[in-house]
Coordinates of N, CA and C in Angstrom, one line a residue:
X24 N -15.3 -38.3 -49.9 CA -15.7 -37.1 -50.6 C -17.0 -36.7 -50.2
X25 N -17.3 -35.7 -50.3 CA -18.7 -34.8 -50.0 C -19.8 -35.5 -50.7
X26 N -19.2 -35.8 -52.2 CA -20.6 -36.4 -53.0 C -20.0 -37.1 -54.0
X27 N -20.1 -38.1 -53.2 CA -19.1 -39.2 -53.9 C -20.3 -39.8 -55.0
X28 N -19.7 -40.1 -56.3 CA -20.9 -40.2 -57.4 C -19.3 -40.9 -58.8
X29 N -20.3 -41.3 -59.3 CA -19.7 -41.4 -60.7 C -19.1 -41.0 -61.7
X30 N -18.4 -41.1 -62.8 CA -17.8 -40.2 -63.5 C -18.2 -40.7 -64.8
X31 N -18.6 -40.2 -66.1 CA -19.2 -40.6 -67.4 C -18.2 -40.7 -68.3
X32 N -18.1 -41.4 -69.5 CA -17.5 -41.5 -70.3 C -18.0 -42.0 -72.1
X33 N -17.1 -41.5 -72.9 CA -18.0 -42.0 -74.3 C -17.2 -42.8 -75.0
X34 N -17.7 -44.0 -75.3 CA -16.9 -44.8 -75.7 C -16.1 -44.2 -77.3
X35 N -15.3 -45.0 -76.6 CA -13.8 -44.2 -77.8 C -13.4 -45.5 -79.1
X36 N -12.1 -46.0 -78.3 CA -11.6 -46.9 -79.5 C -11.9 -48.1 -78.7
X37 N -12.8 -49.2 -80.3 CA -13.4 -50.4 -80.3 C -12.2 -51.0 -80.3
X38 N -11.2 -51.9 -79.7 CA -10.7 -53.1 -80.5 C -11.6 -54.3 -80.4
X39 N -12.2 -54.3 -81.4 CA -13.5 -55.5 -81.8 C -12.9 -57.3 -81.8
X40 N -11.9 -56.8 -83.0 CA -10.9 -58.0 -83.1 C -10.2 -58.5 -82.0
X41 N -9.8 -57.8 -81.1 CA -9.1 -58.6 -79.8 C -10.4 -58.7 -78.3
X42 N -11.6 -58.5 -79.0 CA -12.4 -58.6 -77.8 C -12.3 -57.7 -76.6
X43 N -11.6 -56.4 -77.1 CA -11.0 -55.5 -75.8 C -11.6 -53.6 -76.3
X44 N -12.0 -52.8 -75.6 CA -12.1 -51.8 -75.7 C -11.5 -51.0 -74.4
X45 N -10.6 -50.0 -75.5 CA -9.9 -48.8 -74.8 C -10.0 -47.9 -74.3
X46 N -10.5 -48.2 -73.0 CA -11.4 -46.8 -72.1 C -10.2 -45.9 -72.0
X47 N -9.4 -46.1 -71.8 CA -7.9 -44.8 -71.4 C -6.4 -45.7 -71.5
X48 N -5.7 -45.3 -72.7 CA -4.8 -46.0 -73.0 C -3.8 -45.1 -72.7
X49 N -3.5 -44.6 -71.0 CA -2.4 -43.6 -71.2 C -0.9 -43.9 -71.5
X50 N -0.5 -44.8 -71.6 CA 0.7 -45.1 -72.1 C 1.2 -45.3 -73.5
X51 N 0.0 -44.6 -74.3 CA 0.5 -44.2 -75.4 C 0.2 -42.5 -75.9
X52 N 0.5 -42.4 -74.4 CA -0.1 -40.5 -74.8 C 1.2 -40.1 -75.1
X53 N 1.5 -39.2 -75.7 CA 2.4 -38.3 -75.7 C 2.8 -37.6 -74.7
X54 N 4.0 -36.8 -74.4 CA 4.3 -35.6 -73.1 C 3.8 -34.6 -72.8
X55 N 3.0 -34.0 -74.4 CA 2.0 -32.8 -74.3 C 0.6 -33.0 -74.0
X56 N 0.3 -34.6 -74.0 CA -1.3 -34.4 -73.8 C -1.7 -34.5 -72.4
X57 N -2.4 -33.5 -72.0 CA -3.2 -33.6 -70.6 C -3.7 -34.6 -69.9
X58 N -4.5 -34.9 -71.1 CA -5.6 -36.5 -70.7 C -5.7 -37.1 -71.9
X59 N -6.2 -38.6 -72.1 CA -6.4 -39.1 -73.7 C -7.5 -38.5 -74.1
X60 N -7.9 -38.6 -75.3 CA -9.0 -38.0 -76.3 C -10.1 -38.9 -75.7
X61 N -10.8 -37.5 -75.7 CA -12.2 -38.6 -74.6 C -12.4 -37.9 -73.2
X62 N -11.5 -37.8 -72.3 CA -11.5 -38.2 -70.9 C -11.6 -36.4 -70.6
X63 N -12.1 -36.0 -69.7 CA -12.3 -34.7 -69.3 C -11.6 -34.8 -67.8
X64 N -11.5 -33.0 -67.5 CA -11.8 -33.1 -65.9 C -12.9 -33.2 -65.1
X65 N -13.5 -33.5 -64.0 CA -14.8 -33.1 -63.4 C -14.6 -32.3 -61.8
X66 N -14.8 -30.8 -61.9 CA -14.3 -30.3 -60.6 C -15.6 -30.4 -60.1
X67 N -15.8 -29.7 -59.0 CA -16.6 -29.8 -57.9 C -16.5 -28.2 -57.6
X68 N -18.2 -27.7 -57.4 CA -18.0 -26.5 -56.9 C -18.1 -25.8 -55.7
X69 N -18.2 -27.1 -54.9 CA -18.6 -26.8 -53.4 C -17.4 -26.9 -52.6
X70 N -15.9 -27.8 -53.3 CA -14.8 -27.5 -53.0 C -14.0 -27.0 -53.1
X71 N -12.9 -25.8 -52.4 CA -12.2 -25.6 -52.4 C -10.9 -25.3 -53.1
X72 N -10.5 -27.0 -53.4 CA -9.7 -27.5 -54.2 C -9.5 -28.4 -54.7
X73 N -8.9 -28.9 -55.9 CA -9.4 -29.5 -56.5 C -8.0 -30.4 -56.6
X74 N -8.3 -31.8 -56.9 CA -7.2 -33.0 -57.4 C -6.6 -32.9 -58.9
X75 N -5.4 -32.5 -58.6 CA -4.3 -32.5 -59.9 C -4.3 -33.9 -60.2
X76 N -4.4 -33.4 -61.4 CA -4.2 -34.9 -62.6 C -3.4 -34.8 -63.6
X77 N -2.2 -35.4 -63.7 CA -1.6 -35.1 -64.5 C -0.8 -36.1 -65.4
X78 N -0.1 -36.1 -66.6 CA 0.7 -37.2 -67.2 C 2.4 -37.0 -67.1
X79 N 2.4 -38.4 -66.7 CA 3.6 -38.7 -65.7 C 4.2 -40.0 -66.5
X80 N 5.6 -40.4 -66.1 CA 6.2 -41.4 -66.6 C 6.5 -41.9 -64.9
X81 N 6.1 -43.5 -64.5 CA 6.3 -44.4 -63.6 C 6.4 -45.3 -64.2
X82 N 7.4 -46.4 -63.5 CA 7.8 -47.8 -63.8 C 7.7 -48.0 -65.2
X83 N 8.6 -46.6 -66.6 CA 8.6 -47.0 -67.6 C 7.8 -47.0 -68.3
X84 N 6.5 -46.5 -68.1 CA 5.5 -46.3 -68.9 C 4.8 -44.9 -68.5
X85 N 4.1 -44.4 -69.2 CA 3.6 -43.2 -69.0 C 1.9 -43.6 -68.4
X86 N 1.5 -43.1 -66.9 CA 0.4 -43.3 -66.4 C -0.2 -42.0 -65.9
X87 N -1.7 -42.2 -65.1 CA -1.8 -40.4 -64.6 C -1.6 -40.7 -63.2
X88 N -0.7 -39.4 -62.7 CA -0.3 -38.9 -61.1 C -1.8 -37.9 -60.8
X89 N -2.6 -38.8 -59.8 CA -3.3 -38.1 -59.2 C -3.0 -37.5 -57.6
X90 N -2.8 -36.0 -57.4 CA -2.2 -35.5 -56.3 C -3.6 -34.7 -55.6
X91 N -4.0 -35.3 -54.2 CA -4.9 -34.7 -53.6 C -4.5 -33.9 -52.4
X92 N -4.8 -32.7 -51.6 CA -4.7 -32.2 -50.5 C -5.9 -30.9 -50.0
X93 N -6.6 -32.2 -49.1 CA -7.7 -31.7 -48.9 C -8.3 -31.3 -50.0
X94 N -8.6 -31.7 -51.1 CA -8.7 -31.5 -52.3 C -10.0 -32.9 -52.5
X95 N -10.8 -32.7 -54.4 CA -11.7 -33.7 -54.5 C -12.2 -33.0 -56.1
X96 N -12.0 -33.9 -57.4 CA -12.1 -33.7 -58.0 C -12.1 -35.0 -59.0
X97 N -12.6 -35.6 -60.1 CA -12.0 -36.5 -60.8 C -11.9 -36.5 -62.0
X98 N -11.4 -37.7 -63.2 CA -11.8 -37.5 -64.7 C -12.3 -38.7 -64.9
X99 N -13.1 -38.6 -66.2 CA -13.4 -39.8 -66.7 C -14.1 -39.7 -67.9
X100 N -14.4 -40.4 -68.9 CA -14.9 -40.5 -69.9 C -16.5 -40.9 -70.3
X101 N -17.2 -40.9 -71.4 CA -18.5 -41.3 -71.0 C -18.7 -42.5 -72.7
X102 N -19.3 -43.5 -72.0 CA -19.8 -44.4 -73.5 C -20.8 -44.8 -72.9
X103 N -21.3 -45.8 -73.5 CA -22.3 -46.7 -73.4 C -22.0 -47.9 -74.5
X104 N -22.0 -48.8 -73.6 CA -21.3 -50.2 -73.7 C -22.3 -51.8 -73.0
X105 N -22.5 -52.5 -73.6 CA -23.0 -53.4 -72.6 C -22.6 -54.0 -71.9
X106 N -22.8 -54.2 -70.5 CA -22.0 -55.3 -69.3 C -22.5 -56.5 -69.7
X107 N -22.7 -56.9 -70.5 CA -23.0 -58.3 -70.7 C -21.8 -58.8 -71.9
X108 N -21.8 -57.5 -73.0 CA -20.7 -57.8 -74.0 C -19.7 -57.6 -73.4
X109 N -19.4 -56.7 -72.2 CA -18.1 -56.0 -72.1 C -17.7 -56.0 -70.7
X110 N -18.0 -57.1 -70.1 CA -18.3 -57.4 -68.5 C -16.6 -57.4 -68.2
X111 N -16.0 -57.1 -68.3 CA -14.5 -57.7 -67.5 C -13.9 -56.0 -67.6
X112 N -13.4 -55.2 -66.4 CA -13.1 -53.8 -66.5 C -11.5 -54.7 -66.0
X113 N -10.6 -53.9 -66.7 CA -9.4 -54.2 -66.4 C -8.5 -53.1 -66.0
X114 N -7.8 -53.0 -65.2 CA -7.0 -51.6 -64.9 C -5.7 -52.1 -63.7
X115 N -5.2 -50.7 -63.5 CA -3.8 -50.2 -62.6 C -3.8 -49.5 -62.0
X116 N -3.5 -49.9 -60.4 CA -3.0 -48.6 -60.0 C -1.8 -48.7 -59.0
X117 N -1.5 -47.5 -58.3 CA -0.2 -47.4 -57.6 C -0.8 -46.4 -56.1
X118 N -1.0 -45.9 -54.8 CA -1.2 -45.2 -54.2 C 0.0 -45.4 -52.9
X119 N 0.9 -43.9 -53.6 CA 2.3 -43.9 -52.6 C 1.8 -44.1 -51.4
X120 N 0.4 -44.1 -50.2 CA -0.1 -44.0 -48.8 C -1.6 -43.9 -49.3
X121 N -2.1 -44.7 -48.3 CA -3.8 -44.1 -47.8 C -4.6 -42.7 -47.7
X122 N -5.6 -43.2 -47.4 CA -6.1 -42.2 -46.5 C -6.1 -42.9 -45.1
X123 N -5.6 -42.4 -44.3 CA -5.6 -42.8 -42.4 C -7.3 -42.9 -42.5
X124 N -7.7 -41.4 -42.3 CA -8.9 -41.3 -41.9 C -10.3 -41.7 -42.4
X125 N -9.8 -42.5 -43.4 CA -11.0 -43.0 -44.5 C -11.7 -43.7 -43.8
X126 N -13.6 -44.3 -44.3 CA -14.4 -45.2 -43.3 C -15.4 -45.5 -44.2
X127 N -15.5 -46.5 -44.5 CA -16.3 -47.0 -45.2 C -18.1 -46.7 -45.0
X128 N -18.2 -46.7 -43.9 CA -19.5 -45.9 -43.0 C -19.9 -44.9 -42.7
X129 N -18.8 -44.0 -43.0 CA -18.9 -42.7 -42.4 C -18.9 -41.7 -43.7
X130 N -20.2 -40.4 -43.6 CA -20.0 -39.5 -44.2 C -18.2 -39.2 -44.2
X131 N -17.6 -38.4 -42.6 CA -17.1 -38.0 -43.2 C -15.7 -38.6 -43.5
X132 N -15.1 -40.1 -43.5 CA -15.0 -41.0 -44.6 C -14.6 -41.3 -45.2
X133 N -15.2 -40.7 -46.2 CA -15.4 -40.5 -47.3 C -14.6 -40.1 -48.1
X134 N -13.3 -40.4 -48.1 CA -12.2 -40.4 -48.7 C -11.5 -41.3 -49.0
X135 N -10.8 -41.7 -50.7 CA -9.7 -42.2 -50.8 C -8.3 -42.2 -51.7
X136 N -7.4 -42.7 -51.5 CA -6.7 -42.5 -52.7 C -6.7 -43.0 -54.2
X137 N -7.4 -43.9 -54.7 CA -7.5 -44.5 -55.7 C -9.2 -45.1 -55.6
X138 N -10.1 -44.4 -56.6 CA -11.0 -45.3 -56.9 C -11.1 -45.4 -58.2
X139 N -11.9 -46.2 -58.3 CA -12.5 -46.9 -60.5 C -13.9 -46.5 -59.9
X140 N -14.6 -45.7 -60.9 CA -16.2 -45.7 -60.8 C -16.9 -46.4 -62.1
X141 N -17.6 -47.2 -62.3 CA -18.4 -47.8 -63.2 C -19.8 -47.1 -62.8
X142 N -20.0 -46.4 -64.2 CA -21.5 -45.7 -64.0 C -22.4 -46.8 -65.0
X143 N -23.8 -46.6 -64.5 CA -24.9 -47.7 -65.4 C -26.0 -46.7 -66.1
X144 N -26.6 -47.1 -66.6 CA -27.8 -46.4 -67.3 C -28.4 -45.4 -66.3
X145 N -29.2 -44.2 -66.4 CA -30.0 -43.4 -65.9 C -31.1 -44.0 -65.5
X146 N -32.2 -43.2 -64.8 CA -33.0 -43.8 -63.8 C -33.6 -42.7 -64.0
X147 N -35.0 -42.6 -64.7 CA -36.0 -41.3 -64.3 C -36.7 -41.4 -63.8
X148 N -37.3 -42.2 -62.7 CA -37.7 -41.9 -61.6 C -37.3 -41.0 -60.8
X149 N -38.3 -40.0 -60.0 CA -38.2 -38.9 -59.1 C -36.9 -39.5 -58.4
X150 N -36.2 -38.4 -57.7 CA -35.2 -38.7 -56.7 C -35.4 -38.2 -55.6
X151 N -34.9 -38.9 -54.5 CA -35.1 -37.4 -53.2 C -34.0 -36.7 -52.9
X152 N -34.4 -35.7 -51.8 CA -33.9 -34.6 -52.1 C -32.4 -34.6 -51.6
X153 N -31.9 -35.6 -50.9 CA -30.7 -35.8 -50.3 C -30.3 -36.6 -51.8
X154 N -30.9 -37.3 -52.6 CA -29.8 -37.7 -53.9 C -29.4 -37.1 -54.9
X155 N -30.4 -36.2 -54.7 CA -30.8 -35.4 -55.8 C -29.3 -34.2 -55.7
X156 N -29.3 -33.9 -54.3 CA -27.5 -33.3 -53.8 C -26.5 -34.1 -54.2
X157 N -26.4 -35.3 -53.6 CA -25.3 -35.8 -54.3 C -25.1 -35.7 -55.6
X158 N -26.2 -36.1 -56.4 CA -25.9 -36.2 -58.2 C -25.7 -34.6 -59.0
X159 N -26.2 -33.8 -57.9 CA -26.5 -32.4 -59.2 C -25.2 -32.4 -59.6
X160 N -23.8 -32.7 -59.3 CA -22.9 -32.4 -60.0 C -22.8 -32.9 -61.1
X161 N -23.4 -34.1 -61.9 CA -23.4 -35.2 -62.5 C -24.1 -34.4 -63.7
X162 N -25.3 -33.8 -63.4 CA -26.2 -33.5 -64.4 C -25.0 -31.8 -65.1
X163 N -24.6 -31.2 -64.3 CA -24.0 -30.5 -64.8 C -22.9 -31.1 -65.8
X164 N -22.3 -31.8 -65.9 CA -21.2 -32.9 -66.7 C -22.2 -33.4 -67.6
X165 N -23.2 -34.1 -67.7 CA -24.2 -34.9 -68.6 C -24.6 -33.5 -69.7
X166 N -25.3 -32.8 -68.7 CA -26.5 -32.4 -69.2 C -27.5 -33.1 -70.1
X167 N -27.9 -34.3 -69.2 CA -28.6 -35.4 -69.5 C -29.0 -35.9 -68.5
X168 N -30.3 -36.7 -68.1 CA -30.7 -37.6 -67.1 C -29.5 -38.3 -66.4
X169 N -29.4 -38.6 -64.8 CA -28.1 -38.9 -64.3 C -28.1 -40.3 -64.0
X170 N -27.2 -41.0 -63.9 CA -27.0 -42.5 -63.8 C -27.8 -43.1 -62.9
X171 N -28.4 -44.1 -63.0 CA -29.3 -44.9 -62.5 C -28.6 -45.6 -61.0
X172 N -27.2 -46.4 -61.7 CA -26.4 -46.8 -60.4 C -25.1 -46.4 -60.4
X173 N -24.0 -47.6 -59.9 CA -22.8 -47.3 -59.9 C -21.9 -48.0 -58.9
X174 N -21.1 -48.9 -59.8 CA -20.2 -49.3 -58.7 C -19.0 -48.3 -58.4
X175 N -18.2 -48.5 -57.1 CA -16.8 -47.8 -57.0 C -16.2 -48.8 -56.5
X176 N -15.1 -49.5 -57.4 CA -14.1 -50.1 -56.7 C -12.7 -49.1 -56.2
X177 N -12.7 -49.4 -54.7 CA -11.6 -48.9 -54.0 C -10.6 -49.7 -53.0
X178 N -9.7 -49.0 -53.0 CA -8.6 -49.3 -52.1 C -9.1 -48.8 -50.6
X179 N -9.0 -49.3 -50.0 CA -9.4 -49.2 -48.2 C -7.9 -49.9 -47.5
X180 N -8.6 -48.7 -46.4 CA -6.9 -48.4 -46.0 C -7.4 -50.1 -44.9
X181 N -8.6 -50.2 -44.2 CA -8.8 -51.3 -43.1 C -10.4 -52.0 -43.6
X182 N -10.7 -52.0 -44.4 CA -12.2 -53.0 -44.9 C -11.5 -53.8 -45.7
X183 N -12.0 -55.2 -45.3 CA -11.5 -56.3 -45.9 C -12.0 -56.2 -47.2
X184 N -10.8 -56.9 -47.9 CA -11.4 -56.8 -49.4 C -12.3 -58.0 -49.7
X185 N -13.0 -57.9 -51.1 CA -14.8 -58.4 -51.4 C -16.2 -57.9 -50.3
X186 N -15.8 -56.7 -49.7 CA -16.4 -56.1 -48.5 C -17.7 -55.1 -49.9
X187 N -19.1 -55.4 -49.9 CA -19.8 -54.5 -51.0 C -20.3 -54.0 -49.4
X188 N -20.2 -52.2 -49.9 CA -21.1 -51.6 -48.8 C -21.8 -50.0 -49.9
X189 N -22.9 -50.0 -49.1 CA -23.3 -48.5 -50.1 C -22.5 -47.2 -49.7
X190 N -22.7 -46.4 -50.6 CA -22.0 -45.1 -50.3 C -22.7 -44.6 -49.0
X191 N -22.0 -43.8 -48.3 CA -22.8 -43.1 -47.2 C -24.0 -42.1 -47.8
X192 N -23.1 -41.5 -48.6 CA -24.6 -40.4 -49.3 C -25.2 -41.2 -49.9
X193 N -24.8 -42.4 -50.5 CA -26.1 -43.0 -51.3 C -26.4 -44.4 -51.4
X194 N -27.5 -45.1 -51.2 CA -27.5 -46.3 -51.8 C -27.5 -46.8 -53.1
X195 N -27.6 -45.5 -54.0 CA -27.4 -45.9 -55.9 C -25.9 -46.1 -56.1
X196 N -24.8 -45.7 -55.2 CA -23.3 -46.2 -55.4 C -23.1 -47.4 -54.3
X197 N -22.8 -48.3 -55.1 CA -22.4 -49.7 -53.9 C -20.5 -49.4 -53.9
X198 N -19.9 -49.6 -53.1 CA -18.6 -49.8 -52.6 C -18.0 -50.9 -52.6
X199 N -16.9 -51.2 -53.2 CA -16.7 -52.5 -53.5 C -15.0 -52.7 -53.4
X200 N -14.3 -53.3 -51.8 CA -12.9 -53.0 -52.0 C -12.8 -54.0 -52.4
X201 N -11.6 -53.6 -53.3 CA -11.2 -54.5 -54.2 C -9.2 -54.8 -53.7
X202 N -8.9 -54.2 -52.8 CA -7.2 -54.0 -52.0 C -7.6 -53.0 -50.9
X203 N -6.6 -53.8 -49.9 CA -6.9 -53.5 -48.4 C -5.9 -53.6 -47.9
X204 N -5.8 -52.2 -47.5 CA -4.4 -52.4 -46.0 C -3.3 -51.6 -46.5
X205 N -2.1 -50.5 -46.3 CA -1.4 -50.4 -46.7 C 0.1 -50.8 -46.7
X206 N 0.4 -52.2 -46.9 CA 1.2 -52.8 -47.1 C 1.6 -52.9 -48.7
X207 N 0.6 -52.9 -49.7 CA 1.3 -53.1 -50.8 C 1.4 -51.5 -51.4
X208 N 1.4 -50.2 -50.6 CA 1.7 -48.9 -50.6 C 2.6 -49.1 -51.4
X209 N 3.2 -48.1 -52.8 CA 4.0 -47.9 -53.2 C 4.6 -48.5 -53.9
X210 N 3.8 -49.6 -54.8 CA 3.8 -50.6 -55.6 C 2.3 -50.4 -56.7
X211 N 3.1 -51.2 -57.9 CA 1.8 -50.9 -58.4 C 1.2 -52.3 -59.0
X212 N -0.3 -52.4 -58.7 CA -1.1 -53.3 -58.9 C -2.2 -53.1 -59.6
X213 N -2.7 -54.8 -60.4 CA -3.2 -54.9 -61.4 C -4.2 -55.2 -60.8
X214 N -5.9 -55.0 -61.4 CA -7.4 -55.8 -61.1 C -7.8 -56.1 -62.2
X215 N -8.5 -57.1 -62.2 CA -9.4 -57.3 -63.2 C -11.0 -57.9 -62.0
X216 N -12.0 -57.2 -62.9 CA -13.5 -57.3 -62.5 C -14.2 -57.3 -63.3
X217 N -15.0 -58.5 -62.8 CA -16.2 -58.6 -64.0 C -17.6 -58.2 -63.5
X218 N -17.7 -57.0 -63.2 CA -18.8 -55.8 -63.6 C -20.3 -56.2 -63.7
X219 N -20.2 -57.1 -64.6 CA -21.7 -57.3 -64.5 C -22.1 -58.7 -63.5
X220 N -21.0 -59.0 -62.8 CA -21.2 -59.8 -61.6 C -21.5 -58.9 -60.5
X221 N -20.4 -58.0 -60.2 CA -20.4 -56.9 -59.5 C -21.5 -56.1 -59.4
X222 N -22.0 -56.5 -60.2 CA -23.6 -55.4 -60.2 C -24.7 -56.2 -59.7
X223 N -24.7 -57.6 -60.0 CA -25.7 -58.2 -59.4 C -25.7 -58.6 -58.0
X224 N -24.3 -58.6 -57.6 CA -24.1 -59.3 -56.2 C -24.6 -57.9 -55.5
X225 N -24.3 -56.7 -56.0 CA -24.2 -55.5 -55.3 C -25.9 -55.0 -55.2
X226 N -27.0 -55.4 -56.5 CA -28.0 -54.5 -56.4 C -28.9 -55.6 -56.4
X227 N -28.7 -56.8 -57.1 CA -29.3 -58.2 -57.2 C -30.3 -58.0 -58.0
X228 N -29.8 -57.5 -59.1 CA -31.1 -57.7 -60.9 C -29.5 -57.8 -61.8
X229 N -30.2 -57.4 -62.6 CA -29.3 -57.6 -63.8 C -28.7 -56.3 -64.6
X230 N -27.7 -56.1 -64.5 CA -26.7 -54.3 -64.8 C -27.4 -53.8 -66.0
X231 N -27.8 -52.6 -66.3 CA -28.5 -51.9 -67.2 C -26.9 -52.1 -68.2
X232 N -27.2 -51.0 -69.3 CA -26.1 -50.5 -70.5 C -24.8 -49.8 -69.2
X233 N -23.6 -49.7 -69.8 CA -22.7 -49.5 -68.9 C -22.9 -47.6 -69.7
X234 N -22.9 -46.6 -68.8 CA -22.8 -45.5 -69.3 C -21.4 -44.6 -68.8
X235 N -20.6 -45.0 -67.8 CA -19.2 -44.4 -67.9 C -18.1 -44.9 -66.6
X236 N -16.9 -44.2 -67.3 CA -16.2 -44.6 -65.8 C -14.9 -43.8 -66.2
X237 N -14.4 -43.8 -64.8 CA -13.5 -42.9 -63.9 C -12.9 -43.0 -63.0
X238 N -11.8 -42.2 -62.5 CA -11.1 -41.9 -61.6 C -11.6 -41.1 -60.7
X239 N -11.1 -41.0 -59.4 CA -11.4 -40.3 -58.3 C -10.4 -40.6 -57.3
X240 N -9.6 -39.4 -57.0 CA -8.9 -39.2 -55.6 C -8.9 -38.3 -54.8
X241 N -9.4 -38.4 -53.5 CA -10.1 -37.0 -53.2 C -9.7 -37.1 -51.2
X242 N -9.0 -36.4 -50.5 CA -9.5 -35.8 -49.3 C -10.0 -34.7 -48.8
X243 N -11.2 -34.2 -49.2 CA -11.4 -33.4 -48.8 C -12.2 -33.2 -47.1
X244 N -12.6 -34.5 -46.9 CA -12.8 -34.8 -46.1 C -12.3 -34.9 -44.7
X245 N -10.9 -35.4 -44.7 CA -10.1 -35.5 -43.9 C -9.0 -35.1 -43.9
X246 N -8.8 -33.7 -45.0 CA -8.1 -33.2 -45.4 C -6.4 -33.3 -45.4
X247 N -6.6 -34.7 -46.0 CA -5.0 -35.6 -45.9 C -4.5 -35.0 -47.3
X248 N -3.1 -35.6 -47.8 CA -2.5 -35.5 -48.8 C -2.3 -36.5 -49.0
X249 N -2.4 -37.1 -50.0 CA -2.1 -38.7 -51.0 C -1.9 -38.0 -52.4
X250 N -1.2 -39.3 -53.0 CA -1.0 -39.2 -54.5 C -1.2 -40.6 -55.1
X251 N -1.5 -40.8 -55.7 CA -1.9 -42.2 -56.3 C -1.5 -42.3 -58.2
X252 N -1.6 -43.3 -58.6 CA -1.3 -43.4 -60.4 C -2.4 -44.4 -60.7
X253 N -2.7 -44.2 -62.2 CA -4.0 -45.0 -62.6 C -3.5 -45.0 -64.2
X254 N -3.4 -46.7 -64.0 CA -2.5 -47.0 -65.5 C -4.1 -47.6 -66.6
X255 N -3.1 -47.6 -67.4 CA -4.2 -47.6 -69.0 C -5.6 -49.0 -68.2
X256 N -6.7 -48.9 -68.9 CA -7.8 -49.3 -68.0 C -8.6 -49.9 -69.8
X257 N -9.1 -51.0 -69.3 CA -9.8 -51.7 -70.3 C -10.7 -52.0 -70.2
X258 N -12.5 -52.6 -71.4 CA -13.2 -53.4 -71.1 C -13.0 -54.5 -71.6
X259 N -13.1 -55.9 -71.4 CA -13.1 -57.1 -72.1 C -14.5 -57.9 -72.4
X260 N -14.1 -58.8 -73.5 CA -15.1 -59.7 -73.1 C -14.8 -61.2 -72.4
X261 N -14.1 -61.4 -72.1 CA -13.6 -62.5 -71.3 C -14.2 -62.8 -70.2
X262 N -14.6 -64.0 -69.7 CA -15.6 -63.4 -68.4 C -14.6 -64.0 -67.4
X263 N -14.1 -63.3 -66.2 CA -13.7 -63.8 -65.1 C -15.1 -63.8 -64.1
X264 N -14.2 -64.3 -63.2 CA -14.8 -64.7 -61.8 C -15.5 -64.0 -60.9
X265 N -15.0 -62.1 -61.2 CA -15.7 -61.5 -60.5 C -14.9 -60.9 -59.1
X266 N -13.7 -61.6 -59.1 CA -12.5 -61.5 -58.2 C -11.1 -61.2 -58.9
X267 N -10.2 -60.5 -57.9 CA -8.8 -60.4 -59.0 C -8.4 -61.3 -59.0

C-alpha cells in the first residue's frame, strides 16, 4: 500500500473472567450487521478505490470477506489495553491467492492479502516530513496524537516466516511474517502472537499501552485482485512463545 500504517481501535468487551478480550467477535454478528460494534471503516483519500469488507458465512461460521482490486482500505477498532496484561493477539485468516507482486523491500510492494496491524501508544515527538505523509491518514481517524509504533503481522507470498523487517515508508511499522508461500492458499489458518515479545525483538525496549488494531488488504500497488477472510480475533493473557 501507498501508506501502509496502522489501524486503531477501542476496547469493547472485557471477558476478565476467562482472561480473554474481544477485539472482533464476528461470528456472532448477525446477517444485517456491517462490522461488530466498535470496528469502523478506514478509506484512504489518495486512492482510487477502496477494499470491500464485508459479512460473509465461510467454513460455517460467519467471518469478514475482504475483496481488493487495485484497491487499499482497512477497518479496525481502537482501545487501549496493556501488552504486558494482554500480550497474546489471537486470530484467523483464509487468503483465496497472494499478492504475486508483493516485496517486502519495496515501496512499490507494498501490498498484501491479509495483514493484523497492532498499533502502540503515540509519540509526540516532532516527525519528519516523509512520516508525517504516511501517518496523516491516521490523525484524520484519531483526531488525536498518532501512534508511536506498530507491528503488522503478514502473509508473504516469498519472505520466510519469523522474517521482522521495517515498512518501506516507515521505520515506526516493523513487518513481521508470520505465513509464507502460497501453498496453504485457500484454507483457513489460526496464529497466535505474543505482542509484547514481538515488540521488543522488533524495536528492542519495552511495548508502550496497546492503542489499536486491524485489518488491511490492499493492492493498490500492483494493482492485483485478491480476496482474503479474517475470523473473530482476541487478546489474552496467556503468555506464548512469541511464535505460532
Amino acid at each position: 500500500m501507498k501508506r501502509s500504517f496502522p489501524l486503531i481501535l477501542i476496547c469493547g468487551i472485557l471477558c476478565l473472567a476467562s482472561g480473554r478480550l474481544d477485539v472482533g467477535v464476528f461470528s456472532e454478528m448477525s446477517e444485517s450487521d456491517p462490522l461488530p460494534a466498535g470496528w469502523e471503516a478506514v478509506p484512504f483519500k489518495d486512492v482510487e478505490r477502496f477494499t470491500v469488507y464485508t459479512s460473509v458465512i465461510d467454513g460455517g461460521r460467519r467471518v469478514i470477506k475482504a475483496e481488493s482490486e487495485d484497491a487499499a482500505s482497512g477497518i479496525g477498532r481502537e482501545m487501549r489495553v496493556s501488552a504486558h496484561e494482554y500480550p497474546v493477539l489471537e486470530w484467523s485468516w483464509k487468503a483465496e491467492k497472494l499478492v504475486r507482486g508483493s516485496d517486502l523491500l519495496k515501496k512499490e510492494g507494498d501490498d498484501y492479502a491479509a495483514r493484523v496491524y497492532v498499533a502502540f501508544d503515540h509519540d509526540k515527538s516532532a516527525m519528519g516530513f516523509f512520516e508525517a505523509f504516511v501517518f496523516r491518514i491516521l490523525e484524520m481517524l484519531y483526531r488525536r496524537p498518532i501512534p508511536r509504533r506498530a507491528l503488522s503481522y503478514i502473509w508473504s507470498n516469498n519472505a520466510p516466516a519469523g522474517s521482522i523487517v521495517s515498512n518501506p515508508y516507515t521505520k515506526r511499522v516493523k513487518m513481521i511474517v508470520v505465513q509464507s508461500g502460497p501453498e496453504g492458499a485457500g484454507k483457513w489458518h489460526a496464529h497466535q502472537r505474543n505482542v509484547a515479545e514481538d515488540y521488543r525483538a522488533a524495536f528492542g525496549h519495552e511495548p508502550p499501552d496497546i492503542r489499536g488494531i486491524g485489518f488491511l488488504t490492499d493492492t493498490d500497488n500492483t494493482g492485483e485482485h485478491v480476496t482474503a477472510y479474517y475470523g473473530d480475533i482476541y487478546l489474552k493473557t496467556a503468555p506464548v512463545s512469541g511464535t505460532d
